[in-house]
Tab-separated table of C-alpha atoms and ligand atoms in Angstrom:
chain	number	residue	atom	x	y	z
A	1	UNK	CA	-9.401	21.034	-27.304
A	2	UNK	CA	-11.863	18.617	-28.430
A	3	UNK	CA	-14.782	17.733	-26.595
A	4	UNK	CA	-15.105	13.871	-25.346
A	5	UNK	CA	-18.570	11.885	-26.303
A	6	UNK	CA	-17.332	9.093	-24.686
A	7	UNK	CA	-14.840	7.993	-22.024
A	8	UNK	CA	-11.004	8.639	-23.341
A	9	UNK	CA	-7.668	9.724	-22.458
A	10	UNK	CA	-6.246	12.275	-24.278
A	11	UNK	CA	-2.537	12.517	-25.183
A	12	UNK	CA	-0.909	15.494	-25.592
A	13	UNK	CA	1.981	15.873	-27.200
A	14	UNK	CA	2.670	19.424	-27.353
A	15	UNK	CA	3.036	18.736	-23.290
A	16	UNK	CA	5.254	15.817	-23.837
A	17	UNK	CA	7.554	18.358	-26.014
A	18	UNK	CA	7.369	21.012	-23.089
A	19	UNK	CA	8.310	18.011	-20.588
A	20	UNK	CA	11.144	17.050	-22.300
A	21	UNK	CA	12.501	20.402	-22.776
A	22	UNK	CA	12.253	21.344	-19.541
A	23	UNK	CA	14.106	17.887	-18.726
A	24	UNK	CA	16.833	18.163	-21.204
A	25	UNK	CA	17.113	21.456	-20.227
A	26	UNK	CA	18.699	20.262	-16.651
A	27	UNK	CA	21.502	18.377	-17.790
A	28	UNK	CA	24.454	19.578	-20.300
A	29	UNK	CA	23.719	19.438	-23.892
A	30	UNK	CA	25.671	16.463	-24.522
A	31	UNK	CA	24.403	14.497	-22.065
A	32	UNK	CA	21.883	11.441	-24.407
A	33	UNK	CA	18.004	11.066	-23.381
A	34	UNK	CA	16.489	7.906	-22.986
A	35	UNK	CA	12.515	8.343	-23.194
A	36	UNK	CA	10.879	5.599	-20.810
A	37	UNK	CA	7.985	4.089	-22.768
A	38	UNK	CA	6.950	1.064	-20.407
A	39	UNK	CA	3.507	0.078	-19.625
A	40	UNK	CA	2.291	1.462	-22.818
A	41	UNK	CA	4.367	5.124	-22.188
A	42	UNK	CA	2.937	5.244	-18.584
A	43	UNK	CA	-0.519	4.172	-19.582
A	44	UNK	CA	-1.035	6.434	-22.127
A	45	UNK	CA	-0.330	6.039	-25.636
A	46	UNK	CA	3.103	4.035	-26.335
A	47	UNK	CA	3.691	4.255	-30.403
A	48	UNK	CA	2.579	8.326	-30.272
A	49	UNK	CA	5.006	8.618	-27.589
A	50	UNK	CA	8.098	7.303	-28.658
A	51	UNK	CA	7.294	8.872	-32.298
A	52	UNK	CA	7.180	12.381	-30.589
A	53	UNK	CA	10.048	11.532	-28.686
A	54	UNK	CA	12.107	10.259	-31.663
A	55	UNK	CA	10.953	13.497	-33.457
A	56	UNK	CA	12.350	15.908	-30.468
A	57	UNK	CA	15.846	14.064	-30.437
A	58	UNK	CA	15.372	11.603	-27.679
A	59	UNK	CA	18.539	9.132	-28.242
A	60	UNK	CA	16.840	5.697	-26.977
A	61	UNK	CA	13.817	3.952	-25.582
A	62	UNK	CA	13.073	2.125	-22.716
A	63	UNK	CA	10.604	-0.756	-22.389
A	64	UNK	CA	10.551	-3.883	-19.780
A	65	UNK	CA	9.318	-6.620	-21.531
A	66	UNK	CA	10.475	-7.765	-24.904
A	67	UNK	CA	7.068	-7.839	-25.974
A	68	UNK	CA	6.517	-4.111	-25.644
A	69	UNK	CA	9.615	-3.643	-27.949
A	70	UNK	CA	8.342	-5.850	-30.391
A	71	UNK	CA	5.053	-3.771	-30.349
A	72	UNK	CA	7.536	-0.314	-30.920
A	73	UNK	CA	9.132	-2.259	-34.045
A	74	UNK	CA	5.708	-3.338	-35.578
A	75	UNK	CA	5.136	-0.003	-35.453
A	76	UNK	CA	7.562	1.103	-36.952
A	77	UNK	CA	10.269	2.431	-34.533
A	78	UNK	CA	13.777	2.735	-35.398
A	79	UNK	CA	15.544	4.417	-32.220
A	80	UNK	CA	17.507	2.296	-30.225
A	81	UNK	CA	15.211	0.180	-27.798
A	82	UNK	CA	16.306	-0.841	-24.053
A	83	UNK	CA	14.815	-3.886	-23.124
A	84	UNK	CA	14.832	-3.328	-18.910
A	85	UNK	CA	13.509	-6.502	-18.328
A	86	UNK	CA	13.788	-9.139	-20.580
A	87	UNK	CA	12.715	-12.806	-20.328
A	88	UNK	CA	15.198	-15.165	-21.814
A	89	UNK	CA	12.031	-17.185	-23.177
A	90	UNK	CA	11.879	-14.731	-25.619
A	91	UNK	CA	16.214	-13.805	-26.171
A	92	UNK	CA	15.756	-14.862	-29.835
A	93	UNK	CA	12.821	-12.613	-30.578
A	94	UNK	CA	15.021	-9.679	-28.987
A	95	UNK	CA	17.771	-10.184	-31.055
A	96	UNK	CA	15.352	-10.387	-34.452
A	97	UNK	CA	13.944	-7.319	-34.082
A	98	UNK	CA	17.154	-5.200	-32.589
A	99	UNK	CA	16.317	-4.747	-28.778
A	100	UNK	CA	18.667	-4.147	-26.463
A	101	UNK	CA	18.697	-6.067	-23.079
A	102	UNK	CA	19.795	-5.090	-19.784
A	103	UNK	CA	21.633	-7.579	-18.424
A	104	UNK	CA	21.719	-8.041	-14.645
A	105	UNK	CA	22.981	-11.413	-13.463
A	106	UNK	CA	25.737	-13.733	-14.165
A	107	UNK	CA	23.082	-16.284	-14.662
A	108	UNK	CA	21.518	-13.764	-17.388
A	109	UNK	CA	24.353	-12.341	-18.973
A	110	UNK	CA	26.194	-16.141	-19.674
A	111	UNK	CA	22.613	-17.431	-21.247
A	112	UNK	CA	22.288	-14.245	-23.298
A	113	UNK	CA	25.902	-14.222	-24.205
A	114	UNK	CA	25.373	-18.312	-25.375
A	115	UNK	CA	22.176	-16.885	-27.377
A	116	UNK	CA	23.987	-13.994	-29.151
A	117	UNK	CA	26.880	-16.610	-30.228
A	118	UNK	CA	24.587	-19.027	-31.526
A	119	UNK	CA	22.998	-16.068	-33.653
A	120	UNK	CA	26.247	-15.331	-35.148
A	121	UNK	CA	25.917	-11.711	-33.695
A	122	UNK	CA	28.856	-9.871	-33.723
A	123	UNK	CA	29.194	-6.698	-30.933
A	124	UNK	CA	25.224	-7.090	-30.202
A	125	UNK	CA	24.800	-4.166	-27.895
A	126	UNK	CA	23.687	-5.161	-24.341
A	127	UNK	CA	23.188	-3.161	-21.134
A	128	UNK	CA	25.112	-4.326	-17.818
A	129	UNK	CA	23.138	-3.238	-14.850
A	130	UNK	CA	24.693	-2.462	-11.640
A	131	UNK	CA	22.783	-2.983	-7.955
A	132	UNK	CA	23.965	0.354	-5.818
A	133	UNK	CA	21.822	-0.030	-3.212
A	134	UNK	CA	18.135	-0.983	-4.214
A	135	UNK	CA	18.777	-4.601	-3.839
A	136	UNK	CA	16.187	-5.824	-7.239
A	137	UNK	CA	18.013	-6.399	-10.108
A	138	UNK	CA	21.914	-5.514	-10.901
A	139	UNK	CA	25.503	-7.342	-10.610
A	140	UNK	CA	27.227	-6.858	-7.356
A	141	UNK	CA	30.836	-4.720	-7.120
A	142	UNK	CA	32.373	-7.743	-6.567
A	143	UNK	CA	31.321	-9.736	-9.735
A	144	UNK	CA	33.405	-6.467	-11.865
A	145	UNK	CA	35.877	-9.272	-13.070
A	146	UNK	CA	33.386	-11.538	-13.699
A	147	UNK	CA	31.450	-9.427	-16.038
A	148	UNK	CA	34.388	-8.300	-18.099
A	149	UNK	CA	36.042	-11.470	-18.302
A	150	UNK	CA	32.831	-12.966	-19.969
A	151	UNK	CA	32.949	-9.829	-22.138
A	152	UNK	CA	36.641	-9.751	-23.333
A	153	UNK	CA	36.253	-13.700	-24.070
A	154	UNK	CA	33.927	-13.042	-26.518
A	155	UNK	CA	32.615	-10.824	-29.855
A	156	UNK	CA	29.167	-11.452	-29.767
A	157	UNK	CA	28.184	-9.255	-27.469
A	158	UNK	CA	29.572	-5.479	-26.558
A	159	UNK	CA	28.573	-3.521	-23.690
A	160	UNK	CA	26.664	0.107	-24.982
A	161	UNK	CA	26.179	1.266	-21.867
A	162	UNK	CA	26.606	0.191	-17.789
A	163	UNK	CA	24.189	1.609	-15.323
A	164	UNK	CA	22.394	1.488	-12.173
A	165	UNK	CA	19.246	2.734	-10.474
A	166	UNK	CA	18.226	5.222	-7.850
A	167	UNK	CA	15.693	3.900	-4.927
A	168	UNK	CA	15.047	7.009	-3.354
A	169	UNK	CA	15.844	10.179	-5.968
A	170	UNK	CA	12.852	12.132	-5.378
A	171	UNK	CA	13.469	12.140	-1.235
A	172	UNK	CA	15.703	14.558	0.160
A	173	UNK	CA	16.045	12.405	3.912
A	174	UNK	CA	17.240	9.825	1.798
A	175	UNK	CA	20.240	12.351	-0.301
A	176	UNK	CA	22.921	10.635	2.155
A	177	UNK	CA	22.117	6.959	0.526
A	178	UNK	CA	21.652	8.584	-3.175
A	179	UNK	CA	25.439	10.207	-2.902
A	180	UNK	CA	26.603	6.736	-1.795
A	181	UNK	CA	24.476	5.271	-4.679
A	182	UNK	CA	26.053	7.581	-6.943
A	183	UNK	CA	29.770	6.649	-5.873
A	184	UNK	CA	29.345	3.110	-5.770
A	185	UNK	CA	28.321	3.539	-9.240
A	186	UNK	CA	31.002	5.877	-9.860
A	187	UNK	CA	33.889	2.978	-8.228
A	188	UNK	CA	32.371	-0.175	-10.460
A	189	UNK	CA	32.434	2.677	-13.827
A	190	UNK	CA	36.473	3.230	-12.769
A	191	UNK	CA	37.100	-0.322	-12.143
A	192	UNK	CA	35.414	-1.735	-15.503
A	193	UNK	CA	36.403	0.914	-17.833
A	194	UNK	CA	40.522	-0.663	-16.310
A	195	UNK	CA	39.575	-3.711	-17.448
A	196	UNK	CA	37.259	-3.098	-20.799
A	197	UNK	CA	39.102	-2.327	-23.501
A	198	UNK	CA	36.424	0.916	-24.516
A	199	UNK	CA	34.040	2.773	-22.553
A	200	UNK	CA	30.543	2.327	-22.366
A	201	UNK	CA	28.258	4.973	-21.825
A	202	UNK	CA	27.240	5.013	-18.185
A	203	UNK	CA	23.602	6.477	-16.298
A	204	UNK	CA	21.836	6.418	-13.096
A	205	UNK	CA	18.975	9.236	-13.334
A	206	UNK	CA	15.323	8.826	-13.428
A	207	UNK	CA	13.526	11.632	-13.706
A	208	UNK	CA	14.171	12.769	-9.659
A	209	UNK	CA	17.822	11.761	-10.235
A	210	UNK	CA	17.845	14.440	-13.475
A	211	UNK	CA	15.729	16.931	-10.852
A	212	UNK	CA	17.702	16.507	-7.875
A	213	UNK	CA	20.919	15.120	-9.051
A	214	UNK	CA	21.950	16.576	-12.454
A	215	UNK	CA	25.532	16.352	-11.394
A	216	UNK	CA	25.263	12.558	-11.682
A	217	UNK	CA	23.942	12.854	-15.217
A	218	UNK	CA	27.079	11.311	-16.492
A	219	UNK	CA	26.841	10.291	-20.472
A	220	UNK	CA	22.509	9.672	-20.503
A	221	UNK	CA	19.357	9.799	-18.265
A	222	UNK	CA	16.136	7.821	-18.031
A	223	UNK	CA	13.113	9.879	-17.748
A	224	UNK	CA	9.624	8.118	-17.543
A	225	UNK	CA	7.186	10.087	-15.353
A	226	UNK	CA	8.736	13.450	-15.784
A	227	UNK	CA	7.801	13.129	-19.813
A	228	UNK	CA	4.689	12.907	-18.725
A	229	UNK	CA	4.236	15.613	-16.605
A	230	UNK	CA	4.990	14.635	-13.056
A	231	UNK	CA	7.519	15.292	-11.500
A	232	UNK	CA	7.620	13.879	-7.644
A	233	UNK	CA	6.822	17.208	-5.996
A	234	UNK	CA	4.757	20.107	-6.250
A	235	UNK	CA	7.370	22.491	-7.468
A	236	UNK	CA	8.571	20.561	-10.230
A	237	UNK	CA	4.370	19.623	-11.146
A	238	UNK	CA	3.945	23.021	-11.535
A	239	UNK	CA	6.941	23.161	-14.833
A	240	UNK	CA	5.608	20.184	-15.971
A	241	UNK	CA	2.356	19.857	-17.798
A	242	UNK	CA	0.269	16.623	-17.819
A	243	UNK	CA	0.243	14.657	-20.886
A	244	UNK	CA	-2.812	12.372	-20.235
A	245	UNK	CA	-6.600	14.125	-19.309
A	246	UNK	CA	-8.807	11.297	-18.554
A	247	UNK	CA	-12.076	12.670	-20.201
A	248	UNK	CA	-15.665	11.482	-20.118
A	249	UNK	CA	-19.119	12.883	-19.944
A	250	UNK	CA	-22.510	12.849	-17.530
A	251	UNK	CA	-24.639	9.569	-18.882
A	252	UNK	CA	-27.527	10.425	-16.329
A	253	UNK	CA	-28.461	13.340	-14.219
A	254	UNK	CA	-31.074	12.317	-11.380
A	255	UNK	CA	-32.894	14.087	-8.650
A	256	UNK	CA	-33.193	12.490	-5.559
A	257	UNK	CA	-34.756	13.263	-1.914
A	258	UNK	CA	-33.587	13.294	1.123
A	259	UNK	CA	-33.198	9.632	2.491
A	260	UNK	CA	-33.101	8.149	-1.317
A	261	UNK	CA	-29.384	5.598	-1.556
A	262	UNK	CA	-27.191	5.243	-4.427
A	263	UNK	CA	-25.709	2.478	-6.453
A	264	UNK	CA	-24.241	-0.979	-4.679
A	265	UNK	CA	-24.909	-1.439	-1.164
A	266	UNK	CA	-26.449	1.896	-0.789
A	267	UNK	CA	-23.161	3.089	0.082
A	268	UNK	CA	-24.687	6.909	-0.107
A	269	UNK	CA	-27.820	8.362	1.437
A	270	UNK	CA	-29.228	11.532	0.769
A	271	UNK	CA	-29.485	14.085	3.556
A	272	UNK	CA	-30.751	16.584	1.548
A	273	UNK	CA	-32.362	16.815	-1.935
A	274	UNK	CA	-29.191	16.255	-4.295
A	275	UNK	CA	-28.477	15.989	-7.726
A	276	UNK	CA	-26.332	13.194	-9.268
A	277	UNK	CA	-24.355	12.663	-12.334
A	278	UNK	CA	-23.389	9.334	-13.439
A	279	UNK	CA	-20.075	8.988	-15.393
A	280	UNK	CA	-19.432	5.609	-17.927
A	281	UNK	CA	-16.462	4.945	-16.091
A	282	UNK	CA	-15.328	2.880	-13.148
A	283	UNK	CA	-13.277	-0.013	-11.899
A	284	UNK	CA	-12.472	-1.844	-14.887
A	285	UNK	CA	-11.676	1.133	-16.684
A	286	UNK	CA	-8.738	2.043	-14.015
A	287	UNK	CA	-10.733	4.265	-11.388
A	288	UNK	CA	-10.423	2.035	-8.504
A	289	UNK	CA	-13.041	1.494	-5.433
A	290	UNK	CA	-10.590	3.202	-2.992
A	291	UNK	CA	-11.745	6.192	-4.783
A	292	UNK	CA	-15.445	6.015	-3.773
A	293	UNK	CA	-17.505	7.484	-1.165
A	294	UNK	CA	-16.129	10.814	-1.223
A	295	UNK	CA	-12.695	10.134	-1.458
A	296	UNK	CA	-12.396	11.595	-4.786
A	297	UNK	CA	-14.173	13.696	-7.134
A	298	UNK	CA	-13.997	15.364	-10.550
A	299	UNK	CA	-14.560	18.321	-12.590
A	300	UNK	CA	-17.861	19.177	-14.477
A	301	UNK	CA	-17.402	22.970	-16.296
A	302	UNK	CA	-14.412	23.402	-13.642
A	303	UNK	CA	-16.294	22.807	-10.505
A	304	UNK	CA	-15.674	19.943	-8.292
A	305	UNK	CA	-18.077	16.975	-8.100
A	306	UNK	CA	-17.457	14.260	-5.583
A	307	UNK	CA	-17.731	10.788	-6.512
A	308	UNK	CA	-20.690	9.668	-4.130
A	309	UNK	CA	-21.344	5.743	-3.026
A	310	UNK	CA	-19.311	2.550	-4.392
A	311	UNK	CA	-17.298	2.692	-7.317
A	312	UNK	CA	-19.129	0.230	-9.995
A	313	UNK	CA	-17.342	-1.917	-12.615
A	314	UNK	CA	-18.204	0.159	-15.664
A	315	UNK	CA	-20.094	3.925	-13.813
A	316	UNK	CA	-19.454	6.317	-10.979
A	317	UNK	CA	-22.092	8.669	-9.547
A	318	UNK	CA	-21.090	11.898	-8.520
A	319	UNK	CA	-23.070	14.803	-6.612
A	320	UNK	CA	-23.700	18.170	-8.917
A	321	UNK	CA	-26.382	19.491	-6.651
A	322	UNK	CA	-24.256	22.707	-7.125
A	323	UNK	CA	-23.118	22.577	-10.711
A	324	UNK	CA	-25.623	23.958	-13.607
A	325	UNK	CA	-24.748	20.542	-15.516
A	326	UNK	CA	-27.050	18.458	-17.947
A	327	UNK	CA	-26.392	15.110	-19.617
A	328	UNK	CA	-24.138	14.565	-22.220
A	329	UNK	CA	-21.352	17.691	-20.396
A	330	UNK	CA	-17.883	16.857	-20.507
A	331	UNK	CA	-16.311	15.361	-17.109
A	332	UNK	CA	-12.394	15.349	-16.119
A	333	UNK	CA	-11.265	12.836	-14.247
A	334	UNK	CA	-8.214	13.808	-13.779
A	335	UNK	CA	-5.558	16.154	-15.947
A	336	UNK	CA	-6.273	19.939	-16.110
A	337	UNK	CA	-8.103	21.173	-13.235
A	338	UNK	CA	-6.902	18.178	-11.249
A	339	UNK	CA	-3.632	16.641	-11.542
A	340	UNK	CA	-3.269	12.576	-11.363
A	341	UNK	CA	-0.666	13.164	-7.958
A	342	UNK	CA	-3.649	14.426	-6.125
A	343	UNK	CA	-5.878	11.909	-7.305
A	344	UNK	CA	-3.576	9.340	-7.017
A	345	UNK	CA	-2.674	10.547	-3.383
A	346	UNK	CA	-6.593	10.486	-2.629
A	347	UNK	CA	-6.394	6.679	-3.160
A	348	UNK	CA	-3.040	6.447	-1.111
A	349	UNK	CA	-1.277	5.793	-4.237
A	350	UNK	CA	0.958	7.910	-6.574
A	351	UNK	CA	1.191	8.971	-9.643
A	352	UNK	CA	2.642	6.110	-11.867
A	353	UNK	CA	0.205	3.671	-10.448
A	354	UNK	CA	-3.263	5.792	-10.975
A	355	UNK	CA	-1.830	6.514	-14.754
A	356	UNK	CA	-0.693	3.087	-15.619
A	357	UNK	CA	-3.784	1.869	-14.453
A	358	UNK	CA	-5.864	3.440	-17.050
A	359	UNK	CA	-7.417	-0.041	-18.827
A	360	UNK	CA	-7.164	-0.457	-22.617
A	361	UNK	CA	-10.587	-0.437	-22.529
A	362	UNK	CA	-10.364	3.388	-22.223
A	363	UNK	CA	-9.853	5.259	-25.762
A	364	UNK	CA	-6.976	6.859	-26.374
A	365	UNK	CA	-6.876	9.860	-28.442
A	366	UNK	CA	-3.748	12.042	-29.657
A	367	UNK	CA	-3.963	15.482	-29.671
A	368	UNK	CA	-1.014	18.248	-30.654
A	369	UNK	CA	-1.423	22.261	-30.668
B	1	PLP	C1	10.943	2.972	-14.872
B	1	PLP	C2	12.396	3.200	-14.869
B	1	PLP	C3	12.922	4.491	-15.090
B	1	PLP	C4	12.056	5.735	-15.186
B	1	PLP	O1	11.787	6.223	-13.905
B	1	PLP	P1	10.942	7.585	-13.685
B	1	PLP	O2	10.935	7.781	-12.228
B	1	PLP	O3	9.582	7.312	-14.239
B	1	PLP	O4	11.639	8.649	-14.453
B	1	PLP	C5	14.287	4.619	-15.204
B	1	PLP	N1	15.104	3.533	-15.082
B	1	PLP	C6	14.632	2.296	-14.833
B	1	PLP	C7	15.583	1.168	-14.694
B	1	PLP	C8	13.265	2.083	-14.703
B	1	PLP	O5	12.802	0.847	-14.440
């Protein structure tokens, strides 16, 4: 692997091909793969992502904003795109560049049905989500009759697939509400498919869902975080393998005495002579203050440096009294030696957040072996 000269996140997609192996590996053959790109793939790199994915097999993509779809297209994307999402500011925009919306509401699904007749679209495919249970977006059981009436009355728009969403997949107190989850879903599926005149394909599973639940695969799953190498509990971390490393390297090395303070606020005092390390990266780059003052540390030629004081906008210090370090040595934040869940957890966070909070201002770099 190459070695970083500056601050970057490295992609790699030889991980993202064992990740979604191993994921496709839990569900039947037959069973379609949607590849959840959002938030820039989970903060890393989005049009490297869903080009990997799109080269392994993966049957869709998933974004939440329009905008991030448009981005996929410019690039030059052609798998089917799932809008999650989408903002009816921007329905026409949508249907130019062949993005699929999910469609949640009655209010959403009669103003997106009025924009797909004006467009003279014929069978544009649309997503009708169902709420089992989470209670943020989705129709309701009872508005079944509601939804396929507005379908069978027109041609404009045809459903490609109904699904809903799991609030608690990766908890096993919670299996009891996911089961009922799952057959709710399973009662609106029976009930539309009576009154549809085809069937749509129908899903449920993030990546817990596909871990915990792979009987309730049904016809495709959703996998975001599990692509990228996390996978909601140690066991399953361990089969996965990161995709991102946040890299960077040691700026400054200085040598202070016992009773010297460093950075902001003097946040850190010496009690004995101690050598620091300070890293170009900090707040604005996606390593947050919560991770200061010896919350947190990270790894200088595999041994573990603790981030020492106040996190600053653009630099952390960290103590290497014990490492044999000098400036310019490669750092990692997090990725390889330390996994983003611990991190993350450091920060009372999790995963997603700490990796989707990487800024732009932080380099990304693709790497494949
Ligand atoms: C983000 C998202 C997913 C992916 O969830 P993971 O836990 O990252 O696998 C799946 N479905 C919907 C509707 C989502 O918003």
């Amino acid at each position: 692997m190459p070695v970083a000269h500056e601050t970057l996140l490295e992609i790699d997609l030889t991980a993202l091909a064992h990740n979604y192996h191993y994921l496709r590996s839990k569900v039947e053959s037959n069973v379609k793969f949607m590849g959840v790109v959002k938030a820039s793939g989970y903060g890393s790199d989005v049009v490297g992502i869903a080009r990997k994915l799109k080269e392994l097999g993966a049957d869709y993509v998933a974004v939440a904003y329009i905008s991030e779809g448009i981005a996929l297209r410019e690039a030059g994307i052609e798998l089917p795109i799932m809008v999650f999402h989408p903002q009816s500011a921007n329905y026409e925009s949508l249907v130019e560049y062949c993005l699929e919306p999910s469609l949640y509401s009655d209010f959403v699904l009669k103003e997106f049905i009025s924009t797909a007749e004006k467009l003279n679209q014929k069978n544009f495919p649309v997503h009708l989500k169902f709420n089992t249970g989470m209670n943020r977006l989705g129709l309701s059981e009872e508005e079944v009759e509601m939804v396929t009436g507005r379908l069978n009355a027109t041609n404009s728009v045809k459903a490609a697939s109904v699904f809903s969403h799991l609030s608690a997949s990766e908890d096993w107190r919670e299996r009891e509400f996911t089961l009922q989850q799952i057959h709710t879903f399973q009662r609106i599926a029976i009930r539309l498919f009576d009154q549809l005149k085809y069937e749509p394909l129908l899903h449920i599973c993030n990546t817990s869902g596909i871990i915990n639940y792979p009987e309730a695969a049904f016809d495709m799953v959703r996998s975001g975080i599990g692509l990228y190498g996390y996978g909601n509990e140690k066991s399953e971390d361990e089969k996965l393998k990161p995709v991102a490393t946040l890299k960077t390297i040691i700026s400054q090395i200085h040598h202070i005495k016992k009773g010297d303070s460093v950075g902001y606020n003097r946040a850190f005092t010496a009690e004995k002579p101690t050598k620091t390390a300070t890293l170009p990266i900090g707040y604005a780059d996606g390593i947050k203050r919560e991770y200061g003052n010896g919350t947190i540390g990270v790894f200088i030629g595999g041994k573990y440096a603790p981030i020492i004081g106040n996190v600053c906008m653009d630099m952390i210090m960290t103590d290497v009294t014990d490492i044999d370090c000098k400036e310019g040595d490669e750092v990692i934040v997090f990725g390889g030696p330390q996994r983003a869940t611990d991190f993350a957890e450091a920060g009372n966070t999790i995963s997603y957040e700490l990796i989707t909070g990487i800024s732009q201002r932080v380099k990304r770099v693709l790497i494949e072996h």
